Tab-separated table of C-alpha atoms in Angstrom:
chain	number	residue	atom	x	y	z
U	1	MET	CA	40.060	79.740	82.118
U	2	ARG	CA	43.233	79.132	84.143
U	3	TYR	CA	44.286	76.409	86.578
U	4	SER	CA	47.373	76.283	88.767
U	5	ILE	CA	50.103	73.846	87.822
U	6	ARG	CA	49.370	71.824	90.965
U	7	LYS	CA	45.715	71.349	90.025
U	8	ALA	CA	46.601	70.495	86.460
U	9	PHE	CA	49.095	67.843	87.503
U	10	THR	CA	46.559	66.388	89.932
U	11	LEU	CA	44.250	65.834	86.964
U	12	LEU	CA	47.157	64.450	84.981
U	13	SER	CA	48.062	61.922	87.673
U	14	MET	CA	44.450	60.718	87.899
U	15	LEU	CA	44.615	59.423	84.344
U	16	SER	CA	48.294	58.684	83.869
U	17	LEU	CA	47.980	55.015	84.873
U	18	THR	CA	45.104	54.466	82.445
U	19	TYR	CA	47.063	56.202	79.705
U	20	SER	CA	50.151	54.086	80.335
U	21	CYS	CA	48.205	50.822	80.196
U	22	GLU	CA	46.409	51.813	77.027
U	23	ASN	CA	49.584	52.668	75.146
U	24	ASN	CA	51.125	49.294	75.965
U	25	ASN	CA	48.333	47.694	73.947
U	26	THR	CA	47.420	49.497	70.743
U	27	ASP	CA	44.286	47.382	70.210
U	28	ILE	CA	42.874	48.378	73.598
U	29	ASN	CA	43.817	51.996	72.977
U	30	LYS	CA	41.979	52.095	69.658
U	31	ASP	CA	38.844	50.416	70.980
U	32	ALA	CA	38.712	52.699	74.000
U	33	VAL	CA	38.104	55.823	71.950
U	34	SER	CA	36.128	54.475	69.015
U	35	ILE	CA	32.495	55.356	68.366
U	36	GLU	CA	30.375	52.573	69.851
U	37	GLU	CA	28.120	50.345	67.773
U	38	ASP	CA	25.218	51.558	69.923
U	39	PRO	CA	26.146	55.167	70.783
U	40	TYR	CA	22.767	55.992	72.334
U	41	ARG	CA	23.099	53.641	75.324
U	42	GLY	CA	19.433	53.461	76.210
U	43	ILE	CA	18.549	57.085	75.440
U	44	ARG	CA	15.016	57.302	74.034
U	45	THR	CA	15.411	58.440	70.447
U	46	PRO	CA	13.106	61.022	68.796
U	47	GLY	CA	10.776	60.934	65.800
U	48	LEU	CA	9.795	63.699	63.400
U	49	LYS	CA	9.404	66.364	66.095
U	50	ALA	CA	12.480	67.772	67.813
U	51	GLU	CA	12.979	66.751	71.445
U	52	ILE	CA	15.436	67.731	74.158
U	53	LEU	CA	18.673	65.754	73.941
U	54	GLU	CA	19.556	64.451	77.395
U	55	TYR	CA	22.736	62.632	78.388
U	56	ASP	CA	25.111	62.542	81.340
U	57	LYS	CA	27.309	65.649	81.089
U	58	THR	CA	28.886	65.284	84.540
U	59	SER	CA	30.453	61.813	84.534
U	60	MET	CA	34.243	61.651	84.626
U	61	GLU	CA	34.100	58.174	83.087
U	62	ASN	CA	35.645	57.649	79.645
U	63	TRP	CA	38.080	60.571	79.779
U	64	LYS	CA	41.404	59.543	78.229
U	65	LEU	CA	44.765	61.266	78.358
U	66	GLY	CA	45.940	62.295	74.907
U	67	ASN	CA	49.264	61.214	73.435
U	68	SER	CA	51.503	63.935	74.844
U	69	ASN	CA	54.898	63.677	76.535
U	70	ASP	CA	55.176	67.439	76.809
U	71	PHE	CA	54.125	68.729	80.239
U	72	ASN	CA	53.915	72.233	78.820
U	73	GLU	CA	50.839	71.016	76.954
U	74	PHE	CA	48.636	67.998	77.477
U	75	TYR	CA	45.023	67.171	76.840
U	76	PHE	CA	42.112	64.876	77.616
U	77	ILE	CA	39.744	63.299	75.098
U	78	ASN	CA	36.207	62.007	75.628
U	79	MET	CA	34.319	60.471	72.699
U	80	LEU	CA	31.812	58.470	74.731
U	81	ASN	CA	29.945	60.489	77.401
U	82	ASN	CA	28.308	62.586	74.709
U	83	PRO	CA	27.868	60.260	71.717
U	84	PHE	CA	27.521	63.234	69.360
U	85	GLU	CA	30.300	65.660	70.303
U	86	PRO	CA	33.794	64.256	70.983
U	87	ILE	CA	35.368	66.694	73.452
U	88	VAL	CA	39.035	67.648	73.711
U	89	ILE	CA	40.295	69.777	76.605
U	90	VAL	CA	43.780	71.243	76.132
U	91	TYR	CA	45.974	72.351	79.030
U	92	ARG	CA	48.773	74.687	77.957
U	93	GLN	CA	51.274	76.121	80.450
U	94	GLU	CA	51.587	79.897	80.488
U	95	GLY	CA	53.918	81.035	83.226
U	96	SER	CA	52.843	79.660	86.610
U	97	SER	CA	49.392	78.527	85.467
U	98	TYR	CA	47.676	76.502	82.784
U	99	ASN	CA	45.387	77.999	80.171
U	100	ILE	CA	42.499	75.632	79.457
U	101	LYS	CA	40.532	75.505	76.216
U	102	LYS	CA	37.685	73.182	75.299
U	103	TYR	CA	37.170	72.058	71.714
U	104	LYS	CA	34.394	70.033	70.120
U	105	PHE	CA	35.855	67.718	67.514
U	106	TYR	CA	33.848	65.756	64.953
U	107	PRO	CA	34.425	62.865	62.539
U	108	ILE	CA	33.172	62.928	58.958
U	109	ASP	CA	30.930	59.942	59.703
U	110	SER	CA	30.955	56.639	61.592
U	111	GLU	CA	33.353	55.089	59.035
U	112	HIS	CA	36.001	57.812	59.299
U	113	THR	CA	36.843	58.278	62.983
U	114	ASP	CA	40.648	58.368	62.854
U	115	ILE	CA	40.666	62.085	62.030
U	116	LEU	CA	38.526	64.582	63.956
U	117	TYR	CA	37.997	68.236	62.984
U	118	SER	CA	37.357	71.395	64.982
U	119	ARG	CA	37.402	74.850	63.397
U	120	GLU	CA	40.807	75.233	61.714
U	121	TYR	CA	42.304	72.257	63.563
U	122	TYR	CA	42.323	68.481	63.396
U	123	ILE	CA	43.712	65.539	65.382
U	124	GLU	CA	44.694	62.088	64.112
U	125	ARG	CA	44.648	58.703	65.791
U	126	THR	CA	47.876	56.724	65.483
U	127	THR	CA	49.074	53.433	66.963
U	128	LYS	CA	50.367	55.467	69.928
U	129	GLY	CA	47.132	57.392	70.490
U	130	TRP	CA	45.857	60.788	69.366
U	131	THR	CA	48.230	63.413	68.045
U	132	LYS	CA	48.289	66.981	69.249
U	133	MET	CA	46.058	69.439	67.445
U	134	LYS	CA	47.321	70.275	63.978
U	135	SER	CA	46.497	73.331	61.899
U	136	LEU	CA	44.774	72.943	58.536
U	137	GLY	CA	47.237	75.521	57.268
U	138	PRO	CA	47.216	79.203	56.273
U	139	MET	CA	44.266	78.746	53.928
U	140	PHE	CA	42.054	78.344	57.028
U	141	ASP	CA	44.178	79.348	60.020
U	142	ARG	CA	43.824	83.114	59.534
U	143	ASP	CA	43.556	85.957	62.040
U	144	ASP	CA	41.182	87.887	59.787
U	145	TRP	CA	38.588	85.091	59.790
U	146	GLY	CA	36.407	84.075	62.715
U	147	ILE	CA	35.692	80.407	62.075
U	148	MET	CA	33.150	79.006	64.525
U	149	THR	CA	32.321	75.833	62.576
U	150	LEU	CA	34.238	73.757	60.046
U	151	ASN	CA	32.705	70.685	58.453
U	152	ILE	CA	34.111	68.301	55.849
U	153	SER	CA	32.615	65.757	53.432
U	154	LYS	CA	33.930	62.327	52.401
U	155	LYS	CA	35.361	63.942	49.263
U	156	GLY	CA	37.292	66.457	51.346
U	157	THR	CA	35.060	69.450	50.608
U	158	ILE	CA	35.195	71.878	53.523
U	159	VAL	CA	32.551	74.421	54.558
U	160	ILE	CA	33.241	77.141	57.126
U	161	ASP	CA	31.524	80.170	58.580
U	162	ASP	CA	33.123	83.511	59.406
U	163	ALA	CA	31.889	85.648	62.298
U	164	LYS	CA	34.365	88.449	61.535
U	165	ASN	CA	33.219	89.156	57.990
U	166	GLY	CA	29.464	89.428	57.794
U	167	ASP	CA	28.673	85.874	58.927
U	168	VAL	CA	29.391	84.448	55.502
U	169	ILE	CA	29.648	80.737	54.699
U	170	ARG	CA	32.530	79.639	52.461
U	171	ILE	CA	33.294	76.399	50.628
U	172	SER	CA	36.610	74.816	49.599
U	173	ARG	CA	36.788	71.824	47.257
U	174	ILE	CA	39.617	69.580	46.123
U	175	LYS	CA	40.047	69.798	42.342
U	176	ASN	CA	42.645	67.741	40.481
U	177	GLY	CA	44.242	66.878	43.814
U	178	ILE	CA	44.655	70.528	44.844
U	179	ARG	CA	42.573	72.261	47.502
U	180	GLU	CA	40.896	75.417	46.263
U	181	GLU	CA	40.813	78.650	48.220
U	182	PRO	CA	37.598	78.944	50.276
U	183	ARG	CA	35.042	81.104	48.455
U	184	PRO	CA	31.654	82.451	49.591
U	185	LEU	CA	28.610	80.421	48.619
U	186	GLY	CA	25.815	82.072	46.631
U	187	GLU	CA	22.863	84.113	47.820
U	188	GLU	CA	20.674	81.029	48.253
U	189	ILE	CA	22.905	80.315	51.272
U	190	ASN	CA	24.396	83.702	52.238
U	191	THR	CA	21.190	85.649	52.724
U	192	GLY	CA	19.855	87.079	55.996
U	193	LYS	CA	21.601	87.761	59.311
U	194	TRP	CA	23.861	85.533	61.385
U	195	THR	CA	24.358	83.022	58.563
U	196	ALA	CA	26.567	80.469	60.272
U	197	HIS	CA	27.317	76.925	61.507
U	198	PRO	CA	27.260	75.030	58.180
U	199	TYR	CA	26.944	71.257	57.976
U	200	ILE	CA	27.607	69.478	54.676
U	201	ALA	CA	26.359	65.918	54.228
U	202	PRO	CA	29.128	63.314	53.900
U	203	ASP	CA	27.958	62.656	50.320
U	204	GLU	CA	27.537	66.417	49.678
U	205	SER	CA	23.868	65.981	48.754
U	206	TYR	CA	22.737	68.785	51.088
U	207	LEU	CA	23.922	71.655	53.247
U	208	ILE	CA	22.315	72.766	56.535
U	209	TRP	CA	22.996	76.074	58.292
U	210	ASP	CA	21.256	78.642	60.484
U	211	SER	CA	20.252	82.182	59.626
U	212	GLU	CA	17.821	84.897	60.684
U	213	ARG	CA	15.522	85.701	57.739
U	214	GLU	CA	12.356	87.734	57.365
U	215	GLU	CA	10.264	84.681	56.524
U	216	GLY	CA	11.543	82.758	59.557
U	217	TYR	CA	9.841	81.852	62.821
U	218	GLY	CA	11.680	84.326	65.058
U	219	GLY	CA	15.394	84.227	65.818
U	220	ALA	CA	17.794	82.138	63.792
U	221	ASP	CA	16.195	79.180	61.999
U	222	LEU	CA	17.687	76.063	60.450
U	223	TYR	CA	17.689	75.934	56.649
U	224	ILE	CA	18.630	73.249	54.146
U	225	SER	CA	19.726	73.401	50.511
U	226	PHE	CA	19.943	70.317	48.309
U	227	ARG	CA	22.637	69.833	45.702
U	228	GLN	CA	21.263	70.039	42.156
U	229	LYS	CA	22.199	67.778	39.229
U	230	ASP	CA	24.336	70.563	37.738
U	231	GLY	CA	26.307	70.899	40.981
U	232	SER	CA	24.653	74.120	42.131
U	233	TRP	CA	22.830	74.563	45.431
U	234	GLY	CA	19.049	74.699	45.439
U	235	LYS	CA	16.795	77.272	47.057
U	236	ALA	CA	16.990	77.463	50.851
U	237	ILE	CA	14.210	75.514	52.590
U	238	ASN	CA	13.184	76.295	56.169
U	239	LEU	CA	13.160	73.078	58.225
U	240	GLY	CA	9.709	73.970	59.523
U	241	GLU	CA	7.727	74.473	62.704
U	242	LYS	CA	8.508	71.067	64.218
U	243	ILE	CA	12.138	72.191	64.473
U	244	ASN	CA	12.229	76.006	64.272
U	245	THR	CA	10.567	78.257	66.848
U	246	LYS	CA	10.556	81.903	67.937
U	247	LEU	CA	13.805	81.104	69.767
U	248	TRP	CA	17.247	80.583	68.174
U	249	GLU	CA	17.935	77.244	66.479
U	250	ASN	CA	21.551	76.792	65.429
U	251	GLY	CA	24.567	74.512	65.166
U	252	ALA	CA	22.937	71.596	63.333
U	253	ARG	CA	24.870	68.379	62.751
U	254	VAL	CA	23.924	64.861	61.776
U	255	THR	CA	25.046	62.026	64.064
U	256	PRO	CA	27.889	59.918	62.605
U	257	ASP	CA	25.484	57.055	61.844
U	258	GLY	CA	23.254	59.422	59.848
U	259	LYS	CA	20.128	58.684	61.909
U	260	PHE	CA	19.551	61.932	63.809
U	261	LEU	CA	19.898	65.674	63.360
U	262	THR	CA	21.166	67.457	66.474
U	263	PHE	CA	21.106	71.207	67.111
U	264	SER	CA	20.829	73.850	69.833
U	265	ARG	CA	17.770	75.894	70.799
U	266	SER	CA	18.558	78.992	72.856
U	267	GLU	CA	17.318	82.416	73.912
U	268	GLU	CA	18.884	85.581	75.264
U	269	ILE	CA	18.047	86.224	78.927
U	270	VAL	CA	18.278	89.832	80.150
U	271	ARG	CA	19.227	90.359	83.788
U	272	LYS	CA	17.798	93.100	86.013
U	273	ASP	CA	20.977	95.147	85.588
U	274	GLY	CA	20.568	95.150	81.809
U	275	THR	CA	23.277	92.606	81.055
U	276	SER	CA	22.328	89.440	79.243
U	277	TYR	CA	23.366	85.841	78.651
U	278	TRP	CA	22.322	82.966	76.405
U	279	ALA	CA	20.583	79.875	77.767
U	280	GLY	CA	19.333	76.828	75.955
U	281	ASN	CA	19.570	73.111	75.417
U	282	GLY	CA	20.411	70.511	72.832
U	283	GLN	CA	17.701	69.119	70.585
U	284	TRP	CA	17.517	66.185	68.208
U	285	VAL	CA	15.153	64.796	65.613
U	286	SER	CA	15.078	61.927	63.112
U	287	THR	CA	16.861	62.666	59.833
U	288	GLN	CA	13.664	61.520	58.150
U	289	VAL	CA	12.766	65.235	58.291
U	290	ILE	CA	15.554	65.783	55.754
U	291	GLU	CA	14.343	62.988	53.513
U	292	ASN	CA	10.807	64.399	53.623
U	293	LEU	CA	12.130	67.656	52.172
U	294	ARG	CA	14.467	66.114	49.618
U	295	PRO	CA	13.266	66.771	46.047
U	296	LYS	CA	11.874	63.685	44.360
U	297	GLU	CA	13.700	62.484	41.255
């Protein structure tokens, strides 16, 4: 997606005054982009059956200019319109136009919101605002991998998928203060087609991902594996008919407060000319569905 420099600077000027005021008061700046105590703002929350997740996707309110003095690259951050997916839009000048990319960044949980992660990148909040995107380094920032989702636990364990190499899910732990090379998880996780979009619990007690398997309900289903006492991952458990359907369920994440599981439900629509596109919507459900499946001690 490309915008002319004139259009990009029009957007920049719309928020420049807000940005300037915020950075003259670090307390205001920090509060303005923190996760709210009540992130749902009147949205009716679901129970044990998945429901459509509805929120205002069109409002321009709450967009903040990132901490950038470089007009060759600047960005906007919104952590409030969608209480579950902090959005970062990056404008990078390429010749006479700006290339625009949209990233979905996530915190580990509601207690760790000063660093947000997206694929092989992260951003940090400082007293002057948010930094530019930083790479996690050559261990993850690789041309031969196709990372769609990166997720990290409180202990620093990272899980990633890889669309370029058989849709495999890999894990990387920190051992004796040193990060280990990402390695593929076992067959209890990496079985079936389209195995992707991993989510590891902040306490590492379970892993959720999506995959198309013979015993599933149709397209890709959501599965969960619980961590065993010996550190291994347990047998994959299908999240069941109240969540999975004949359509494609994918991209599961738990809200930062741990109360709800969000995911996408989509289907491929074929046009009259034979081309196709994917359409769907966000879903959410109480995380009690996870607790109901958790093995009893």
